[in-house]
mmCIF file of C-alpha atoms and ligand atoms in Angstrom:
data_model
loop_
_atom_site.group_PDB
_atom_site.id
_atom_site.type_symbol
_atom_site.label_atom_id
_atom_site.label_comp_id
_atom_site.label_asym_id
_atom_site.label_seq_id
_atom_site.Cartn_x
_atom_site.Cartn_y
_atom_site.Cartn_z
ATOM 1 C CA UNK G 1 14.831 7.445 18.922
ATOM 2 C CA UNK G 2 11.089 7.915 19.064
ATOM 3 C CA UNK G 3 9.367 6.413 16.048
ATOM 4 C CA UNK G 4 7.853 8.914 13.668
ATOM 5 C CA UNK G 5 4.085 9.110 13.675
ATOM 6 C CA UNK G 6 2.090 10.307 10.684
ATOM 7 C CA UNK G 7 -0.563 12.314 12.527
ATOM 8 C CA UNK G 8 -0.808 15.159 10.014
ATOM 9 C CA UNK G 9 -0.841 12.783 7.048
ATOM 10 C CA UNK G 10 -3.539 10.591 8.637
ATOM 11 C CA UNK G 11 -5.716 13.597 9.537
ATOM 12 C CA UNK G 12 -5.309 15.017 6.009
ATOM 13 C CA UNK G 13 -6.209 11.644 4.489
ATOM 14 C CA UNK G 14 -9.380 11.498 6.612
ATOM 15 C CA UNK G 15 -10.397 14.951 5.389
ATOM 16 C CA UNK G 16 -10.302 13.633 1.804
ATOM 17 C CA UNK G 17 -13.380 11.521 2.617
ATOM 18 C CA UNK G 18 -12.051 8.741 0.391
ATOM 19 C CA UNK G 19 -13.343 5.141 0.499
ATOM 20 C CA UNK G 20 -10.181 4.341 2.479
ATOM 21 C CA UNK G 21 -7.641 6.726 4.067
ATOM 22 C CA UNK G 22 -4.936 4.010 3.856
ATOM 23 C CA UNK G 23 -5.487 3.590 0.101
ATOM 24 C CA UNK G 24 -5.221 7.349 -0.206
ATOM 25 C CA UNK G 25 -1.909 7.386 1.673
ATOM 26 C CA UNK G 26 -0.626 4.333 -0.192
ATOM 27 C CA UNK G 27 -1.220 6.049 -3.539
ATOM 28 C CA UNK G 28 0.486 9.219 -2.315
ATOM 29 C CA UNK G 29 3.582 7.372 -1.037
ATOM 30 C CA UNK G 30 3.751 5.287 -4.211
ATOM 31 C CA UNK G 31 3.578 8.350 -6.479
ATOM 32 C CA UNK G 32 6.019 10.327 -4.320
ATOM 33 C CA UNK G 33 8.485 7.416 -4.424
ATOM 34 C CA UNK G 34 8.233 7.026 -8.220
ATOM 35 C CA UNK G 35 8.763 10.800 -8.645
ATOM 36 C CA UNK G 36 11.665 10.619 -6.210
ATOM 37 C CA UNK G 37 13.550 7.744 -7.878
ATOM 38 C CA UNK G 38 13.001 9.147 -11.360
ATOM 39 C CA UNK G 39 13.720 12.708 -10.223
ATOM 40 C CA UNK G 40 17.276 13.929 -9.699
ATOM 41 C CA UNK G 41 17.945 11.229 -7.096
ATOM 42 C CA UNK G 42 18.544 8.438 -9.620
ATOM 43 C CA UNK G 43 22.083 9.811 -10.039
ATOM 44 C CA UNK G 44 22.799 9.595 -6.287
ATOM 45 C CA UNK G 45 24.952 6.596 -5.377
ATOM 46 C CA UNK G 46 23.072 5.491 -2.258
ATOM 47 C CA UNK G 47 19.647 5.624 -3.937
ATOM 48 C CA UNK G 48 20.929 3.776 -6.986
ATOM 49 C CA UNK G 49 22.609 1.218 -4.718
ATOM 50 C CA UNK G 50 19.224 0.622 -3.098
ATOM 51 C CA UNK G 51 17.345 0.329 -6.410
ATOM 52 C CA UNK G 52 20.118 -1.948 -7.751
ATOM 53 C CA UNK G 53 19.597 -4.337 -4.841
ATOM 54 C CA UNK G 54 15.806 -4.240 -4.633
ATOM 55 C CA UNK G 55 14.698 -3.657 -8.226
ATOM 56 C CA UNK G 56 10.997 -3.097 -8.905
ATOM 57 C CA UNK G 57 7.981 -5.410 -8.943
ATOM 58 C CA UNK G 58 5.789 -5.722 -12.046
ATOM 59 C CA UNK G 59 3.267 -3.104 -10.959
ATOM 60 C CA UNK G 60 5.941 -0.535 -10.151
ATOM 61 C CA UNK G 61 8.017 -1.363 -13.235
ATOM 62 C CA UNK G 62 4.950 -0.467 -15.295
ATOM 63 C CA UNK G 63 4.495 2.724 -13.260
ATOM 64 C CA UNK G 64 8.156 3.641 -13.826
ATOM 65 C CA UNK G 65 7.728 3.161 -17.586
ATOM 66 C CA UNK G 66 4.480 5.134 -17.715
ATOM 67 C CA UNK G 67 5.891 7.958 -15.617
ATOM 68 C CA UNK G 68 8.318 8.945 -18.382
ATOM 69 C CA UNK G 69 11.982 9.975 -18.107
ATOM 70 C CA UNK G 70 13.424 7.210 -20.257
ATOM 71 C CA UNK G 71 17.017 8.300 -19.538
ATOM 72 C CA UNK G 72 16.386 8.020 -15.788
ATOM 73 C CA UNK G 73 14.824 4.601 -16.308
ATOM 74 C CA UNK G 74 17.779 3.559 -18.476
ATOM 75 C CA UNK G 75 20.324 4.471 -15.762
ATOM 76 C CA UNK G 76 18.361 2.594 -13.110
ATOM 77 C CA UNK G 77 18.016 -0.436 -15.410
ATOM 78 C CA UNK G 78 21.685 -0.367 -16.445
ATOM 79 C CA UNK G 79 23.050 -0.807 -12.933
ATOM 80 C CA UNK G 80 20.245 -3.145 -11.813
ATOM 81 C CA UNK G 81 21.214 -5.343 -14.759
ATOM 82 C CA UNK G 82 24.884 -5.171 -13.723
ATOM 83 C CA UNK G 83 23.879 -6.190 -10.188
ATOM 84 C CA UNK G 84 21.759 -9.120 -11.398
ATOM 85 C CA UNK G 85 24.544 -10.275 -13.745
ATOM 86 C CA UNK G 86 26.999 -10.277 -10.834
ATOM 87 C CA UNK G 87 24.542 -12.304 -8.738
ATOM 88 C CA UNK G 88 24.030 -14.755 -11.564
ATOM 89 C CA UNK G 89 27.736 -15.141 -12.105
ATOM 90 C CA UNK G 90 28.362 -15.714 -8.371
ATOM 91 C CA UNK G 91 25.547 -18.256 -8.402
ATOM 92 C CA UNK G 92 27.060 -20.036 -11.359
ATOM 93 C CA UNK G 93 30.335 -20.290 -9.455
ATOM 94 C CA UNK G 94 28.523 -21.593 -6.371
ATOM 95 C CA UNK G 95 29.314 -18.538 -4.241
ATOM 96 C CA UNK G 96 25.848 -17.121 -3.918
ATOM 97 C CA UNK G 97 24.734 -15.303 -0.776
ATOM 98 C CA UNK G 98 21.362 -13.663 -0.064
ATOM 99 C CA UNK G 99 21.062 -10.381 -1.971
ATOM 100 C CA UNK G 100 22.751 -7.800 0.254
ATOM 101 C CA UNK G 101 20.630 -4.996 1.604
ATOM 102 C CA UNK G 102 17.305 -6.760 1.155
ATOM 103 C CA UNK G 103 15.521 -6.178 4.427
ATOM 104 C CA UNK G 104 13.189 -8.520 6.171
ATOM 105 C CA UNK G 105 13.020 -12.011 7.584
ATOM 106 C CA UNK G 106 15.303 -14.517 5.934
ATOM 107 C CA UNK G 107 14.385 -18.116 6.725
ATOM 108 C CA UNK G 108 16.787 -19.674 9.168
ATOM 109 C CA UNK G 109 17.682 -16.303 10.686
ATOM 110 C CA UNK G 110 14.248 -15.188 11.910
ATOM 111 C CA UNK G 111 12.604 -18.071 13.645
ATOM 112 C CA UNK G 112 10.035 -16.254 15.847
ATOM 113 C CA UNK G 113 6.719 -15.462 14.174
ATOM 114 C CA UNK G 114 6.857 -11.737 13.406
ATOM 115 C CA UNK G 115 3.991 -9.435 14.419
ATOM 116 C CA UNK G 116 1.972 -7.745 11.701
ATOM 117 C CA UNK G 117 3.778 -4.435 12.193
ATOM 118 C CA UNK G 118 7.171 -6.172 12.088
ATOM 119 C CA UNK G 119 6.059 -7.939 8.914
ATOM 120 C CA UNK G 120 4.948 -4.673 7.362
ATOM 121 C CA UNK G 121 8.299 -3.166 8.194
ATOM 122 C CA UNK G 122 9.995 -6.120 6.552
ATOM 123 C CA UNK G 123 7.834 -5.344 3.564
ATOM 124 C CA UNK G 124 7.344 -7.479 0.549
ATOM 125 C CA UNK G 125 11.071 -7.201 -0.003
ATOM 126 C CA UNK G 126 11.881 -10.500 1.614
ATOM 127 C CA UNK G 127 9.072 -12.736 0.458
ATOM 128 C CA UNK G 128 10.457 -16.132 -0.322
ATOM 129 C CA UNK G 129 14.170 -15.379 0.068
ATOM 130 C CA UNK G 130 15.819 -18.381 1.640
ATOM 131 C CA UNK G 131 19.388 -17.178 1.929
ATOM 132 C CA UNK G 132 20.099 -18.033 -1.670
ATOM 133 C CA UNK G 133 20.841 -21.733 -1.391
ATOM 134 C CA UNK G 134 20.000 -22.262 -5.003
ATOM 135 C CA UNK G 135 19.840 -20.038 -8.014
ATOM 136 C CA UNK G 136 16.213 -20.638 -8.749
ATOM 137 C CA UNK G 137 15.157 -19.361 -5.320
ATOM 138 C CA UNK G 138 16.967 -16.064 -5.438
ATOM 139 C CA UNK G 139 15.838 -15.392 -8.968
ATOM 140 C CA UNK G 140 12.236 -16.055 -7.983
ATOM 141 C CA UNK G 141 12.743 -13.933 -4.862
ATOM 142 C CA UNK G 142 14.016 -11.053 -6.995
ATOM 143 C CA UNK G 143 10.544 -10.914 -8.561
ATOM 144 C CA UNK G 144 9.173 -9.903 -5.184
ATOM 145 C CA UNK G 145 11.745 -7.364 -4.067
ATOM 146 C CA UNK G 146 10.788 -3.825 -4.934
ATOM 147 C CA UNK G 147 12.162 -0.458 -3.912
ATOM 148 C CA UNK G 148 8.689 1.171 -3.999
ATOM 149 C CA UNK G 149 6.874 -1.663 -2.175
ATOM 150 C CA UNK G 150 9.610 -1.629 0.469
ATOM 151 C CA UNK G 151 9.324 2.134 0.897
ATOM 152 C CA UNK G 152 5.567 1.861 1.316
ATOM 153 C CA UNK G 153 5.819 -1.104 3.704
ATOM 154 C CA UNK G 154 8.242 0.845 5.938
ATOM 155 C CA UNK G 155 5.848 3.799 6.122
ATOM 156 C CA UNK G 156 2.631 1.780 6.244
ATOM 157 C CA UNK G 157 3.602 0.068 9.491
ATOM 158 C CA UNK G 158 3.966 3.498 11.078
ATOM 159 C CA UNK G 159 0.714 4.747 9.535
ATOM 160 C CA UNK G 160 -1.144 1.852 11.173
ATOM 161 C CA UNK G 161 0.655 2.687 14.432
ATOM 162 C CA UNK G 162 -0.505 6.289 14.052
ATOM 163 C CA UNK G 163 -4.128 5.122 13.791
ATOM 164 C CA UNK G 164 -3.694 3.073 16.974
ATOM 165 C CA UNK G 165 -1.992 5.966 18.756
ATOM 166 C CA UNK G 166 -4.776 8.414 17.827
ATOM 167 C CA UNK G 167 -7.539 5.973 18.823
ATOM 168 C CA UNK G 168 -5.755 5.516 22.143
ATOM 169 C CA UNK G 169 -4.943 9.122 22.969
ATOM 170 C CA UNK G 170 -7.466 11.352 21.143
ATOM 171 C CA UNK G 171 -11.015 10.703 22.341
ATOM 172 C CA UNK G 172 -12.423 12.611 19.347
ATOM 173 C CA UNK G 173 -10.510 10.536 16.797
ATOM 174 C CA UNK G 174 -12.762 7.484 17.010
ATOM 175 C CA UNK G 175 -15.757 9.751 16.328
ATOM 176 C CA UNK G 176 -13.974 11.230 13.329
ATOM 177 C CA UNK G 177 -13.372 7.710 12.054
ATOM 178 C CA UNK G 178 -17.037 6.849 12.632
ATOM 179 C CA UNK G 179 -18.021 9.828 10.460
ATOM 180 C CA UNK G 180 -15.714 8.644 7.639
ATOM 181 C CA UNK G 181 -16.386 6.141 4.851
ATOM 182 C CA UNK G 182 -14.344 3.483 6.633
ATOM 183 C CA UNK G 183 -11.586 1.427 5.019
ATOM 184 C CA UNK G 184 -11.128 -0.986 2.154
ATOM 185 C CA UNK G 185 -11.299 -4.623 3.243
ATOM 186 C CA UNK G 186 -7.519 -5.395 3.054
ATOM 187 C CA UNK G 187 -6.479 -2.262 4.950
ATOM 188 C CA UNK G 188 -9.231 -2.817 7.522
ATOM 189 C CA UNK G 189 -7.877 -6.333 8.086
ATOM 190 C CA UNK G 190 -4.418 -4.880 8.827
ATOM 191 C CA UNK G 191 -5.826 -2.277 11.219
ATOM 192 C CA UNK G 192 -7.880 -4.888 13.033
ATOM 193 C CA UNK G 193 -4.942 -7.250 13.416
ATOM 194 C CA UNK G 194 -2.785 -4.413 14.775
ATOM 195 C CA UNK G 195 -5.542 -3.480 17.296
ATOM 196 C CA UNK G 196 -5.654 -7.079 18.484
ATOM 197 C CA UNK G 197 -1.869 -7.206 18.831
ATOM 198 C CA UNK G 198 -1.252 -3.846 20.454
ATOM 199 C CA UNK G 199 -4.349 -2.843 22.426
ATOM 200 C CA UNK G 200 -5.175 -3.707 26.024
ATOM 201 C CA UNK G 201 -8.499 -5.587 26.454
ATOM 202 C CA UNK G 202 -10.168 -2.290 27.492
ATOM 203 C CA UNK G 203 -8.831 -0.415 24.487
ATOM 204 C CA UNK G 204 -9.908 -3.243 22.215
ATOM 205 C CA UNK G 205 -13.397 -3.207 23.681
ATOM 206 C CA UNK G 206 -13.719 0.515 23.077
ATOM 207 C CA UNK G 207 -12.378 0.512 19.518
ATOM 208 C CA UNK G 208 -12.926 -2.821 17.780
ATOM 209 C CA UNK G 209 -16.765 -3.052 17.883
ATOM 210 C CA UNK G 210 -16.952 0.575 16.691
ATOM 211 C CA UNK G 211 -14.585 -0.220 13.807
ATOM 212 C CA UNK G 212 -16.626 -3.270 12.817
ATOM 213 C CA UNK G 213 -19.791 -1.190 12.881
ATOM 214 C CA UNK G 214 -18.126 1.439 10.699
ATOM 215 C CA UNK G 215 -17.158 -1.230 8.176
ATOM 216 C CA UNK G 216 -20.588 -2.861 8.156
ATOM 217 C CA UNK G 217 -22.357 0.456 7.537
ATOM 218 C CA UNK G 218 -20.018 1.374 4.732
ATOM 219 C CA UNK G 219 -20.059 -2.019 3.034
ATOM 220 C CA UNK G 220 -23.865 -1.795 3.153
ATOM 221 C CA UNK G 221 -23.673 1.629 1.511
ATOM 222 C CA UNK G 222 -21.404 0.322 -1.266
ATOM 223 C CA UNK G 223 -23.714 -2.694 -1.746
ATOM 224 C CA UNK G 224 -26.656 -0.319 -2.298
ATOM 225 C CA UNK G 225 -24.601 1.684 -4.792
ATOM 226 C CA UNK G 226 -23.566 -1.326 -6.868
ATOM 227 C CA UNK G 227 -27.091 -2.801 -6.713
ATOM 228 C CA UNK G 228 -28.607 0.458 -7.931
ATOM 229 C CA UNK G 229 -25.975 0.695 -10.674
ATOM 230 C CA UNK G 230 -27.310 -2.615 -12.046
ATOM 231 C CA UNK G 231 -30.954 -1.634 -11.544
ATOM 232 C CA UNK G 232 -30.366 1.541 -13.532
ATOM 233 C CA UNK G 233 -29.862 -0.622 -16.632
ATOM 234 C CA UNK G 234 -33.483 -1.761 -16.338
ATOM 235 C CA UNK G 235 -35.536 0.226 -18.892
ATOM 236 C CA UNK G 236 -38.046 1.077 -16.149
ATOM 237 C CA UNK G 237 -35.317 3.000 -14.352
ATOM 238 C CA UNK G 238 -33.815 4.760 -17.321
ATOM 239 C CA UNK G 239 -35.094 8.176 -16.206
ATOM 240 C CA UNK G 240 -34.479 7.585 -12.509
ATOM 241 C CA UNK G 241 -31.717 9.386 -10.659
ATOM 242 C CA UNK G 242 -28.287 7.731 -10.546
ATOM 243 C CA UNK G 243 -28.074 8.601 -6.820
ATOM 244 C CA UNK G 244 -24.484 7.794 -5.795
ATOM 245 C CA UNK G 245 -24.064 4.932 -8.244
ATOM 246 C CA UNK G 246 -22.417 6.512 -11.280
ATOM 247 C CA UNK G 247 -18.924 5.545 -10.110
ATOM 248 C CA UNK G 248 -20.048 2.489 -8.136
ATOM 249 C CA UNK G 249 -17.852 0.078 -10.130
ATOM 250 C CA UNK G 250 -14.431 1.637 -9.330
ATOM 251 C CA UNK G 251 -15.479 2.433 -5.742
ATOM 252 C CA UNK G 252 -16.654 -1.122 -5.132
ATOM 253 C CA UNK G 253 -13.385 -2.399 -6.608
ATOM 254 C CA UNK G 254 -11.472 -0.147 -4.216
ATOM 255 C CA UNK G 255 -13.563 -1.198 -1.213
ATOM 256 C CA UNK G 256 -12.974 -4.883 -1.938
ATOM 257 C CA UNK G 257 -9.367 -4.848 -3.129
ATOM 258 C CA UNK G 258 -7.792 -1.499 -2.219
ATOM 259 C CA UNK G 259 -6.964 0.079 -5.572
ATOM 260 C CA UNK G 260 -7.965 3.041 -7.740
ATOM 261 C CA UNK G 261 -8.882 1.481 -11.095
ATOM 262 C CA UNK G 262 -10.237 4.766 -12.479
ATOM 263 C CA UNK G 263 -7.021 6.706 -11.866
ATOM 264 C CA UNK G 264 -5.342 8.200 -14.920
ATOM 265 C CA UNK G 265 -1.789 7.020 -15.644
ATOM 266 C CA UNK G 266 0.663 8.757 -13.295
ATOM 267 C CA UNK G 267 3.046 10.808 -15.436
ATOM 268 C CA UNK G 268 5.969 13.146 -14.982
ATOM 269 C CA UNK G 269 4.779 16.787 -14.900
HETATM 270 ZN ZN1 ZN U 1 -7.433 0.784 1.493
HETATM 271 ZN ZN1 ZN U 2 6.466 -2.766 -6.020
#
């Protein structure tokens, strides 16, 4: 089957003129997934089976709590707890196996170095799982498995592929990117690595210098914004215009780290 591309989503994200279209899509997928698991679907067996096995990381546990729907949260927690208790009991009896249904490379099974896109598809779900040889390892690994992170990782690999596909096939797309605000540093690093892995030397030569230039220009712009934000605190500048610096702190944080610190808490409507 042909892999799904996210052309419409990527084009819509670009129209938002955000500091990073990947951050924008990441937030959307994250919020959609939280709404989905705490919507009616938490009573569906297959979804609950998946959340039982993966659980939620710290960030997404906090998001689940903040979202509301305490009964939905309670059901999800009840059967996740049952799952973890079963694992613990099997471990205690020396019968532990790797948590079933956790996708991604498990040491000893995957020996070849996975490509970035393969790694993204594996998600954070598998970080550190070593097949469950000892109890400590699988318990530590369960800290890093997360239904929401996994969902995003699955989609993110295809979003990056969509960028590559559009750069390759739509001559106008690179110009649209050049007119955008670029990417945050972590998402740019992923895009760059994927270009290096997937592009022919000619494609790389056409796209990569243009992408670097885009990033340089936009990091310079953010630098000016954060510099002016500080200068504005000088009494000599108290009446001067803020220019684009009023929200320079959260935008600089996003550019450097890929997050939206100024976002309000995401809550059930
Ligand atoms: Zn980003
Ligand atoms: Zn997570």
